[in-house]
JSON list of C-alpha atoms in Angstrom, two decimals:
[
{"chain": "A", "resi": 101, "resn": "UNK", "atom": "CA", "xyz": [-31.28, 6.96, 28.20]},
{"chain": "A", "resi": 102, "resn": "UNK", "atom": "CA", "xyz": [-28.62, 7.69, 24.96]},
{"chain": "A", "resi": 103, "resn": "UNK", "atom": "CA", "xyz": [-28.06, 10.88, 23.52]},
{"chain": "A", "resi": 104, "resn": "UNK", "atom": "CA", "xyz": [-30.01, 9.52, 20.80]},
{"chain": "A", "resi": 105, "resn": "UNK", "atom": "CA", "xyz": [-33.02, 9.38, 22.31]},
{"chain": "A", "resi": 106, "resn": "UNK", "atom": "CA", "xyz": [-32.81, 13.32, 23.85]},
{"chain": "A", "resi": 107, "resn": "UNK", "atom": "CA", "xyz": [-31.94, 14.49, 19.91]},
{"chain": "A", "resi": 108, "resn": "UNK", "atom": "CA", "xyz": [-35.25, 15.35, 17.86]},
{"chain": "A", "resi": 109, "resn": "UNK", "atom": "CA", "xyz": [-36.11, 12.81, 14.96]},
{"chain": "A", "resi": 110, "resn": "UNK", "atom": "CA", "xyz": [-33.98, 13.49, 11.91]},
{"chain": "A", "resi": 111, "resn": "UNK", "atom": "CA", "xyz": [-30.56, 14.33, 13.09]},
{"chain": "A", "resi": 112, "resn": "UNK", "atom": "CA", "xyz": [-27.40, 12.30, 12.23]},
{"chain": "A", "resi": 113, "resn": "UNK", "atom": "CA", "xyz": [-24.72, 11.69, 14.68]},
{"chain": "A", "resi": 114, "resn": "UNK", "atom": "CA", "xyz": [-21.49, 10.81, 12.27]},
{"chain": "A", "resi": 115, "resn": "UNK", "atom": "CA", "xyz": [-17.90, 11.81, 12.49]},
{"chain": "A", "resi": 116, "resn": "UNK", "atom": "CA", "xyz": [-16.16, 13.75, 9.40]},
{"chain": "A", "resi": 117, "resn": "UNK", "atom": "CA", "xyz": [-14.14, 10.53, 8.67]},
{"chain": "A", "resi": 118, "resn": "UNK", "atom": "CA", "xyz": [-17.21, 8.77, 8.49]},
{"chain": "A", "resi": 119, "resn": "UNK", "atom": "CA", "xyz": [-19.20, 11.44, 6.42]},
{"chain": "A", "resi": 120, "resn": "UNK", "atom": "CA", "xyz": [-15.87, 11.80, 3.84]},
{"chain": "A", "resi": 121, "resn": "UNK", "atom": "CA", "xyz": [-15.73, 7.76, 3.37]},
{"chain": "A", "resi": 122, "resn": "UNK", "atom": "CA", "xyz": [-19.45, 7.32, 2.99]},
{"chain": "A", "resi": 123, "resn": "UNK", "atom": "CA", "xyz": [-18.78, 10.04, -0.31]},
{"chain": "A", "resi": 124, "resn": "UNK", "atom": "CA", "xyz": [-15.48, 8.61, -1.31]},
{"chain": "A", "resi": 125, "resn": "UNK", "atom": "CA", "xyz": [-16.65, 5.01, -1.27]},
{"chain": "A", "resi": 126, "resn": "UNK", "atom": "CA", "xyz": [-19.53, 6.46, -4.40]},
{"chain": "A", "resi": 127, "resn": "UNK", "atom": "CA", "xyz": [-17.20, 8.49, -6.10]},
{"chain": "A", "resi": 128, "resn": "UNK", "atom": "CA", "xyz": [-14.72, 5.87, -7.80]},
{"chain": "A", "resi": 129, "resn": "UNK", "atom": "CA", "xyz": [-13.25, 6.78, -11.67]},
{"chain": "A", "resi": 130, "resn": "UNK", "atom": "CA", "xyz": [-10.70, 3.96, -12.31]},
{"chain": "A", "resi": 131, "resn": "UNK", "atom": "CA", "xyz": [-7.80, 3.99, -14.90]},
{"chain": "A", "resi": 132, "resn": "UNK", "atom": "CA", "xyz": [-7.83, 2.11, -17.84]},
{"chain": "A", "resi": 133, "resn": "UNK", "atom": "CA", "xyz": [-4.83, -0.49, -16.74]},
{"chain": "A", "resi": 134, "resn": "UNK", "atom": "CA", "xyz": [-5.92, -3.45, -18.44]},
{"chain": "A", "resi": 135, "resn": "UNK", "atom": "CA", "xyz": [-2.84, -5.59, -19.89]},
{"chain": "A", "resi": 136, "resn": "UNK", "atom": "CA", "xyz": [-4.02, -9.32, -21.30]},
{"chain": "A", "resi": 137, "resn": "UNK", "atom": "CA", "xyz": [-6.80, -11.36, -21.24]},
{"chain": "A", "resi": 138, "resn": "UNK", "atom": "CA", "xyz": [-8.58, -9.68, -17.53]},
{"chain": "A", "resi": 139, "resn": "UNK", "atom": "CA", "xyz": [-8.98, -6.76, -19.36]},
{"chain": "A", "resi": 140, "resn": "UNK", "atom": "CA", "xyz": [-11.79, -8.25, -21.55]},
{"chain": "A", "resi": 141, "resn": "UNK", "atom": "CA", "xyz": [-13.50, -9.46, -17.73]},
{"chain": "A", "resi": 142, "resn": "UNK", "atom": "CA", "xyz": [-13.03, -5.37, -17.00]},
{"chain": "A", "resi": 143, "resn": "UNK", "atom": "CA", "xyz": [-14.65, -4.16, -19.76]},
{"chain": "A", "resi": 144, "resn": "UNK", "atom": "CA", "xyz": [-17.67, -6.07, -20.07]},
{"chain": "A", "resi": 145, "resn": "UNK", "atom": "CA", "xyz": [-18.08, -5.27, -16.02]},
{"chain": "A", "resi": 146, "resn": "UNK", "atom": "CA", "xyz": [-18.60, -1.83, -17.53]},
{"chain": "A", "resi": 147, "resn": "UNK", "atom": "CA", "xyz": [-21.14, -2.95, -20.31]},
{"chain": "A", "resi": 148, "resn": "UNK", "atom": "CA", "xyz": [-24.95, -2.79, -19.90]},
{"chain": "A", "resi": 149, "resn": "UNK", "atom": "CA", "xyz": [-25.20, -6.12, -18.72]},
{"chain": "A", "resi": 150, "resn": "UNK", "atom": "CA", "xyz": [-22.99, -5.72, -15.29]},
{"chain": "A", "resi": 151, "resn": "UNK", "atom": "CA", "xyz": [-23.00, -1.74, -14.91]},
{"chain": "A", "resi": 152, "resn": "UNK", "atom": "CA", "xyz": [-20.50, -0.72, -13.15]},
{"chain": "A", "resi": 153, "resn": "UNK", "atom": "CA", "xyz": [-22.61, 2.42, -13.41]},
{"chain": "A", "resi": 154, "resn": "UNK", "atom": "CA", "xyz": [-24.68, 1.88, -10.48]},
{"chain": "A", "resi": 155, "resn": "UNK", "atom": "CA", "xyz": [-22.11, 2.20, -8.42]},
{"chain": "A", "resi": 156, "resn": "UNK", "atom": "CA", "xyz": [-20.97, 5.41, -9.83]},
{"chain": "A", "resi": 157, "resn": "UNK", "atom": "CA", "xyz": [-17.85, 4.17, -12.21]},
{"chain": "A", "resi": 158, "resn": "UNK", "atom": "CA", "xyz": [-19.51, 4.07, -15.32]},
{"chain": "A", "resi": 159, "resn": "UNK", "atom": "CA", "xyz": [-16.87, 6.14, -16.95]},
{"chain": "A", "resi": 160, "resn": "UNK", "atom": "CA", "xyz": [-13.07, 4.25, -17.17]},
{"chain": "A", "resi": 161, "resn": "UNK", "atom": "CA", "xyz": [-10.58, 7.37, -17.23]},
{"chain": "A", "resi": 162, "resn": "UNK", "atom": "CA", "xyz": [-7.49, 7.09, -19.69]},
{"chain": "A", "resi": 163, "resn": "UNK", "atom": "CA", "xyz": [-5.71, 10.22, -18.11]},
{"chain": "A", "resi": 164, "resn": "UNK", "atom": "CA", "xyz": [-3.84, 8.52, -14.68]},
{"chain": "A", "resi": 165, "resn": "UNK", "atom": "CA", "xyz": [-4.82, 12.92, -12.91]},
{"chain": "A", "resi": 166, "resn": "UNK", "atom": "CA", "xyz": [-8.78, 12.05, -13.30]},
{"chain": "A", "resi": 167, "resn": "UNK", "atom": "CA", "xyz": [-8.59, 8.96, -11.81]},
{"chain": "A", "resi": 168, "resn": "UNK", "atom": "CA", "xyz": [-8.35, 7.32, -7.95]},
{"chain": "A", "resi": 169, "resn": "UNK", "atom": "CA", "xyz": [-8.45, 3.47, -8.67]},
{"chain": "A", "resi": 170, "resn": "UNK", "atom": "CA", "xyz": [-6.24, 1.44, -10.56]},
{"chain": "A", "resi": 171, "resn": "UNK", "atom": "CA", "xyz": [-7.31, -1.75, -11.78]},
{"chain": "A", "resi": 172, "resn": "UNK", "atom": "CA", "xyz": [-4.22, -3.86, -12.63]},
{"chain": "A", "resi": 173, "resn": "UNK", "atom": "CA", "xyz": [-6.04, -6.42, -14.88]},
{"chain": "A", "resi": 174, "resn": "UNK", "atom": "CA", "xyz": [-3.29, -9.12, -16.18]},
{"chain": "A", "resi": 175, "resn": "UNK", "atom": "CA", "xyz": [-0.38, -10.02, -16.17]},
{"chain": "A", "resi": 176, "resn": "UNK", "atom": "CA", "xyz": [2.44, -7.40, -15.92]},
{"chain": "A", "resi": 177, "resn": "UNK", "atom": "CA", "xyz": [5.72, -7.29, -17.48]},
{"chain": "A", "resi": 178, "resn": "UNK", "atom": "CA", "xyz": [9.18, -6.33, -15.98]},
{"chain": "A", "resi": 179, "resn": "UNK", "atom": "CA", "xyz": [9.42, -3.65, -18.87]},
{"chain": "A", "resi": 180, "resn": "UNK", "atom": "CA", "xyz": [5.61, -2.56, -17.64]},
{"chain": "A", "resi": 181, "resn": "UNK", "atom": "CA", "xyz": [6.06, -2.63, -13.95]},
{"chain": "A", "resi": 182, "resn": "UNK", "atom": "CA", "xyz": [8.18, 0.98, -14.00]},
{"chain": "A", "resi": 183, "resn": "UNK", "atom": "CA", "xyz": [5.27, 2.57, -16.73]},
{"chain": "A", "resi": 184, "resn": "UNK", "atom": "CA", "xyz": [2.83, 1.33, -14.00]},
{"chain": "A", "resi": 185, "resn": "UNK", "atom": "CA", "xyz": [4.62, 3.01, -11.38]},
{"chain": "A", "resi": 186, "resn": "UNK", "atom": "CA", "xyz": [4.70, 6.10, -13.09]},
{"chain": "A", "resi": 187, "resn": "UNK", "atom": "CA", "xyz": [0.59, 5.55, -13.59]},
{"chain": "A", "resi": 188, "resn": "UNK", "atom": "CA", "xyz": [0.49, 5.34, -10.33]},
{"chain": "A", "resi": 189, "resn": "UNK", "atom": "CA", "xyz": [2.29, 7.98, -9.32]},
{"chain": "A", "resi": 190, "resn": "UNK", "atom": "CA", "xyz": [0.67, 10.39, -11.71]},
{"chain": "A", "resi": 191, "resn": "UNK", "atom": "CA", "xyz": [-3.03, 9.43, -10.07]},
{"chain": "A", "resi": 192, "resn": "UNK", "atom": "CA", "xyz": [-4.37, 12.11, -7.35]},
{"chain": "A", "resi": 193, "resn": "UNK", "atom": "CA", "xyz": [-4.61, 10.90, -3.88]},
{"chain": "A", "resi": 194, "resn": "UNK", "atom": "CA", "xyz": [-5.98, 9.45, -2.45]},
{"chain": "A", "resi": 195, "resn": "UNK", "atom": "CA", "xyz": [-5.86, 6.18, -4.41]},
{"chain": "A", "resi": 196, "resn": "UNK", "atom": "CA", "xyz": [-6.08, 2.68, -4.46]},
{"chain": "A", "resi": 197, "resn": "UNK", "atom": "CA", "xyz": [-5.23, -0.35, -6.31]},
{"chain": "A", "resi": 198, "resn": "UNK", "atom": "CA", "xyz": [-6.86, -3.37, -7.01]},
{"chain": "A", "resi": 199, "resn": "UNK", "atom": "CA", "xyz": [-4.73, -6.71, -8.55]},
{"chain": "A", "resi": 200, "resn": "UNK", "atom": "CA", "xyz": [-7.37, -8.18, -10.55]},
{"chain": "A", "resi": 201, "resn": "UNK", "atom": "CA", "xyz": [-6.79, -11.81, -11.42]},
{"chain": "A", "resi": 202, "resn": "UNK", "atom": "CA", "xyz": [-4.04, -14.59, -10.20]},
{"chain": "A", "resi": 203, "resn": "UNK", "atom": "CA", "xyz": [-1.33, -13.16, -12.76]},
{"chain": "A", "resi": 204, "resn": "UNK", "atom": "CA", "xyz": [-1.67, -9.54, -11.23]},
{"chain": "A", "resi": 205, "resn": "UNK", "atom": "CA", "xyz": [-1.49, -11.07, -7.82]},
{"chain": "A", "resi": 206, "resn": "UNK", "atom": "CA", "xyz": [0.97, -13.11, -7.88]},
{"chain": "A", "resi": 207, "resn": "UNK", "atom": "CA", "xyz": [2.46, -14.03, -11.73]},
{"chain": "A", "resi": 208, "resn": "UNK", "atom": "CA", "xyz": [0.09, -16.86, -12.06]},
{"chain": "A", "resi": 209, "resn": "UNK", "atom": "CA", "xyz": [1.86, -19.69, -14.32]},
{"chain": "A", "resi": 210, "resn": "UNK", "atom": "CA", "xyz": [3.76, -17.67, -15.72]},
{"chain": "A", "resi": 211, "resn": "UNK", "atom": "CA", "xyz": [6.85, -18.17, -13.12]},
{"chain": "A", "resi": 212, "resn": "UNK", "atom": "CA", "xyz": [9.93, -16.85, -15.32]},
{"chain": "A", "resi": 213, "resn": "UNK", "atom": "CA", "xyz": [12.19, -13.86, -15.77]},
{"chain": "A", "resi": 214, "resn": "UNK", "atom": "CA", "xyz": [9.75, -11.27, -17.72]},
{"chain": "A", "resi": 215, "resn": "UNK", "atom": "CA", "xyz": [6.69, -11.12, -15.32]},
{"chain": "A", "resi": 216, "resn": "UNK", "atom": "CA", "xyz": [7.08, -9.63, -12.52]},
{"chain": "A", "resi": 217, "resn": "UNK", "atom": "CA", "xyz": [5.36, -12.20, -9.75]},
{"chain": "A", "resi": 218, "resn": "UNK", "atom": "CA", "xyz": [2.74, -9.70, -8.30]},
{"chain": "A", "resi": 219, "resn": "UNK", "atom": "CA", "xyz": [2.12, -6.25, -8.82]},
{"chain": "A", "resi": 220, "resn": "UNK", "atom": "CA", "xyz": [2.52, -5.65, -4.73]},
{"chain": "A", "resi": 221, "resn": "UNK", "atom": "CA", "xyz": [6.28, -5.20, -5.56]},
{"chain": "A", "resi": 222, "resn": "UNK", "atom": "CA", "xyz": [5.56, -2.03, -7.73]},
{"chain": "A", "resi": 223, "resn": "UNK", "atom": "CA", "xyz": [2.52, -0.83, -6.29]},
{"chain": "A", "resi": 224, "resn": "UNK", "atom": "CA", "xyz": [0.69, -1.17, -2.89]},
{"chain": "A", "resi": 225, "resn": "UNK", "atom": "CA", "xyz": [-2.56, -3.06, -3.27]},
{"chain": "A", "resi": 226, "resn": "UNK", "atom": "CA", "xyz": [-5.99, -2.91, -1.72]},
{"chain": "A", "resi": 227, "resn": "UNK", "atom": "CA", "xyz": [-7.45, -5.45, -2.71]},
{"chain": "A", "resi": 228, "resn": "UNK", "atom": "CA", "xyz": [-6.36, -8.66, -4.40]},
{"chain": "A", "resi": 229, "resn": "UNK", "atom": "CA", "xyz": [-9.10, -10.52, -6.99]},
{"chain": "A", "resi": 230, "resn": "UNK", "atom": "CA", "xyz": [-8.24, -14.17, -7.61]},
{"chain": "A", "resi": 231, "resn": "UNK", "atom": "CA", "xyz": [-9.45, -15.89, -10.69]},
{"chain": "A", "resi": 232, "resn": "UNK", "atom": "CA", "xyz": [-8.07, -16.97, -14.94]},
{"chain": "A", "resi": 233, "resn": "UNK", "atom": "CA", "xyz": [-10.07, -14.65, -15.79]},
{"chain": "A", "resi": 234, "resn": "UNK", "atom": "CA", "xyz": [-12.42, -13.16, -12.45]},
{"chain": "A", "resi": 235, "resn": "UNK", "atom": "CA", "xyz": [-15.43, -13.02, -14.12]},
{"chain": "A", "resi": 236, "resn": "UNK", "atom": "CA", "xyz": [-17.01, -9.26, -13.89]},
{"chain": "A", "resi": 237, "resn": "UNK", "atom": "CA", "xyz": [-19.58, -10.75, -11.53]},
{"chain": "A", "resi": 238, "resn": "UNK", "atom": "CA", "xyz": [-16.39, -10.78, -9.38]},
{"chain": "A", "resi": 239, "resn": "UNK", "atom": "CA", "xyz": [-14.89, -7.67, -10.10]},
{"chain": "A", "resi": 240, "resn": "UNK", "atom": "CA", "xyz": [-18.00, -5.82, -9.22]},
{"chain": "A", "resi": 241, "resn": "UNK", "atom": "CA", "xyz": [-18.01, -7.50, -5.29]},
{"chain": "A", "resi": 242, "resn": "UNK", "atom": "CA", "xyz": [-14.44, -6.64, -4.81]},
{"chain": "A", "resi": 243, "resn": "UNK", "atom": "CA", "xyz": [-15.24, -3.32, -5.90]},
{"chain": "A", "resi": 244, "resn": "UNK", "atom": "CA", "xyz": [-18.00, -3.46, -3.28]},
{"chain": "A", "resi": 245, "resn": "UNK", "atom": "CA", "xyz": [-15.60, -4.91, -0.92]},
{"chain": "A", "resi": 246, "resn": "UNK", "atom": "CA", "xyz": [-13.25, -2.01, -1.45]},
{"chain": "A", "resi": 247, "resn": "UNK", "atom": "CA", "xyz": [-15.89, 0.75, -1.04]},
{"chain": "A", "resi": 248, "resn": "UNK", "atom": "CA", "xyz": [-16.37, -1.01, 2.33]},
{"chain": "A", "resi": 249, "resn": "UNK", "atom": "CA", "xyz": [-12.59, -0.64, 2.41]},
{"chain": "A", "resi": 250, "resn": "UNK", "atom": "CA", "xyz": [-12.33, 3.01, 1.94]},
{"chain": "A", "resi": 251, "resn": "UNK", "atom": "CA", "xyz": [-15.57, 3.79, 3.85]},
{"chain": "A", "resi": 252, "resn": "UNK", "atom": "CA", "xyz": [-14.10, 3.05, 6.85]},
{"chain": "A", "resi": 253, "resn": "UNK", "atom": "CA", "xyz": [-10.62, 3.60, 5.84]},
{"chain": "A", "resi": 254, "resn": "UNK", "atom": "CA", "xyz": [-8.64, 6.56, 7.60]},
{"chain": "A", "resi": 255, "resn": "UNK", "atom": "CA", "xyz": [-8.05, 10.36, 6.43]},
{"chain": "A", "resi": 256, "resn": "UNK", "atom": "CA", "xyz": [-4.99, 12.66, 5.61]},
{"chain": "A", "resi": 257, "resn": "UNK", "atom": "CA", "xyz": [-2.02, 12.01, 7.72]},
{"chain": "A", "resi": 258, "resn": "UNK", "atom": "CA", "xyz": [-3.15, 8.40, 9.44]},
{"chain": "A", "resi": 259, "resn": "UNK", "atom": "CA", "xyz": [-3.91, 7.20, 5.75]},
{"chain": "A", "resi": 260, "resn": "UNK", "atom": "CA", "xyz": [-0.32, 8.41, 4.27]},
{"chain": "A", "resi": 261, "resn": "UNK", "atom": "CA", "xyz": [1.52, 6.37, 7.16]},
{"chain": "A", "resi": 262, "resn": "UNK", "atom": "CA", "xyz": [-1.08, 3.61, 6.53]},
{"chain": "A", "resi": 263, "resn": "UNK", "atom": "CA", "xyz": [0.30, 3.45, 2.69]},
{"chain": "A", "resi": 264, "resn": "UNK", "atom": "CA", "xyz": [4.16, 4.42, 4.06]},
{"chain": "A", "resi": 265, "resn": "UNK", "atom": "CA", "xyz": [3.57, 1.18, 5.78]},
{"chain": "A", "resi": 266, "resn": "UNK", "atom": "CA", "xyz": [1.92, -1.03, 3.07]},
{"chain": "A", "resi": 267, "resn": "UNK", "atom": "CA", "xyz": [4.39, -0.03, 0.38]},
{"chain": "A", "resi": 268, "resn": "UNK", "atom": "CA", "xyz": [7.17, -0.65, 2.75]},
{"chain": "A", "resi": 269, "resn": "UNK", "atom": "CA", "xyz": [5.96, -4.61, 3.00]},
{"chain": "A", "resi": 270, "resn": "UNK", "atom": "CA", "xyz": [5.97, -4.71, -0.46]},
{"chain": "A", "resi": 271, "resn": "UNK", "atom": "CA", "xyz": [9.29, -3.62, -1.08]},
{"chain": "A", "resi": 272, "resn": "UNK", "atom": "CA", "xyz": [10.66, -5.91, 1.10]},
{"chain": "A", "resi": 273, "resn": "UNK", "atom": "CA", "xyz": [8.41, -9.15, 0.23]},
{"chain": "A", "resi": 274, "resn": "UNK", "atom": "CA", "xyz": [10.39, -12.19, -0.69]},
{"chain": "A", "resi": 275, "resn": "UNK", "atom": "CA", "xyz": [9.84, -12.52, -4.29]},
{"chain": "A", "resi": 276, "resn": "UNK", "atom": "CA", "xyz": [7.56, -15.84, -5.46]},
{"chain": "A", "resi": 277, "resn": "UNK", "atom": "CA", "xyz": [10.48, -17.20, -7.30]},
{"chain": "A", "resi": 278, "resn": "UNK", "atom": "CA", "xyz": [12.47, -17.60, -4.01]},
{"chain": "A", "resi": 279, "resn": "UNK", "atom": "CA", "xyz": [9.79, -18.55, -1.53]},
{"chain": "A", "resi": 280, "resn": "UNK", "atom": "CA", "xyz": [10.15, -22.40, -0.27]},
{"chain": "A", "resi": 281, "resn": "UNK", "atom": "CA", "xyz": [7.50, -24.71, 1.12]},
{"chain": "A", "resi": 282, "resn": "UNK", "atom": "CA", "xyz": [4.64, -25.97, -1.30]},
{"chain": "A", "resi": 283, "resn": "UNK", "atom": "CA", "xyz": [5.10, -27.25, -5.03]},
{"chain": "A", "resi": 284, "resn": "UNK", "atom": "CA", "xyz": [8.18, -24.94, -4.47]},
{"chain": "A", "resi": 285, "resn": "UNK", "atom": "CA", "xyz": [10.82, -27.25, -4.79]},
{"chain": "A", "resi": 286, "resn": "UNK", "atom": "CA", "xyz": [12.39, -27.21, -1.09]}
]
């Protein structure tokens, strides 16, 4: 015999955590981040076709203060990585990131001087989309995947160590360039 069962019919048992990620997860308004050729794949997630509106993201936000998720959708320069930093900086908390396609996560081909070889080393990421380009089909489940993510995510002080933490691995991430082992060159 649960404490369920001694309760009368139509009252929840939740915690605040739980009852703040269930709303956060619904409440989403990404930033307009989209740099090459995954930024078409973006866009059309938001046409009539895929609607990102039923998931309640229907608007894109150009203004870095109305927004809480970045979508990092190409490739990104090493004269874009400290304007995305700033992006990022300038969004409210809390916030998250997601690296959509193989160039955002990890430079894709292009493996040379001007790209920087995954956005992790700027900003800490979420979630990671593969794909040249993800098609929006794509970009809608790890959206889904991240509202998972955040429902269950932690609050306040246990999520700002949480990102301490994360952004700390980033910075100190061996860089793609110098990383051994497979078609690497050892």
């Amino acid at each position: 015999m649960g404490l369920e069962e001694k309760l009368p019919s139509g009252v929840l048992l939740t915690t605040v955590e739980g009852l703040a990620g269930y709303m956060r997860k619904a409440a989403f308004w990404p930033a307009t981040f989209g740099l090459a050729c995954c930024a078409i794949e973006m866009m059309t997630s938001g046409g009539p076709k895929y609607d990102l509106g039923r998931f309640g993201m229907e608007v894109f936000r150009a203004s870095p203060r109305q927004a809480d998720l970045m979508i990092v959708a190409g490739r990104v320069s090493q004269k874009m990585a400290p304007v995305l930093r700033q992006i990022y900086d300038q969004m409210a908390e809390p916030k998250w990131v997601l690296a959509m396609g193989v160039c955002a996560s990890s430079g894709g081909m292009f493996n040379n001087y001007a790209i920087v070889q995954g956005v992790d080393h700027v900003v800490p990421v979420d979630m990671y989309l593969p794909g040249c380009p993800p098609r929006p089909e794509m970009l809608i489940d790890a959206i889904l995947k991240l509202h998972d993510q955040v429902q269950h995510g932690k609050l306040g002080a246990h999520r700002q160590k949480q990102i301490l933490e994360l952004e700390e691995q980033g910075l100190i991430a061996t860089p793609t360039s110098l990383m051994k082992g497979l078609m690497r060159g050892e």
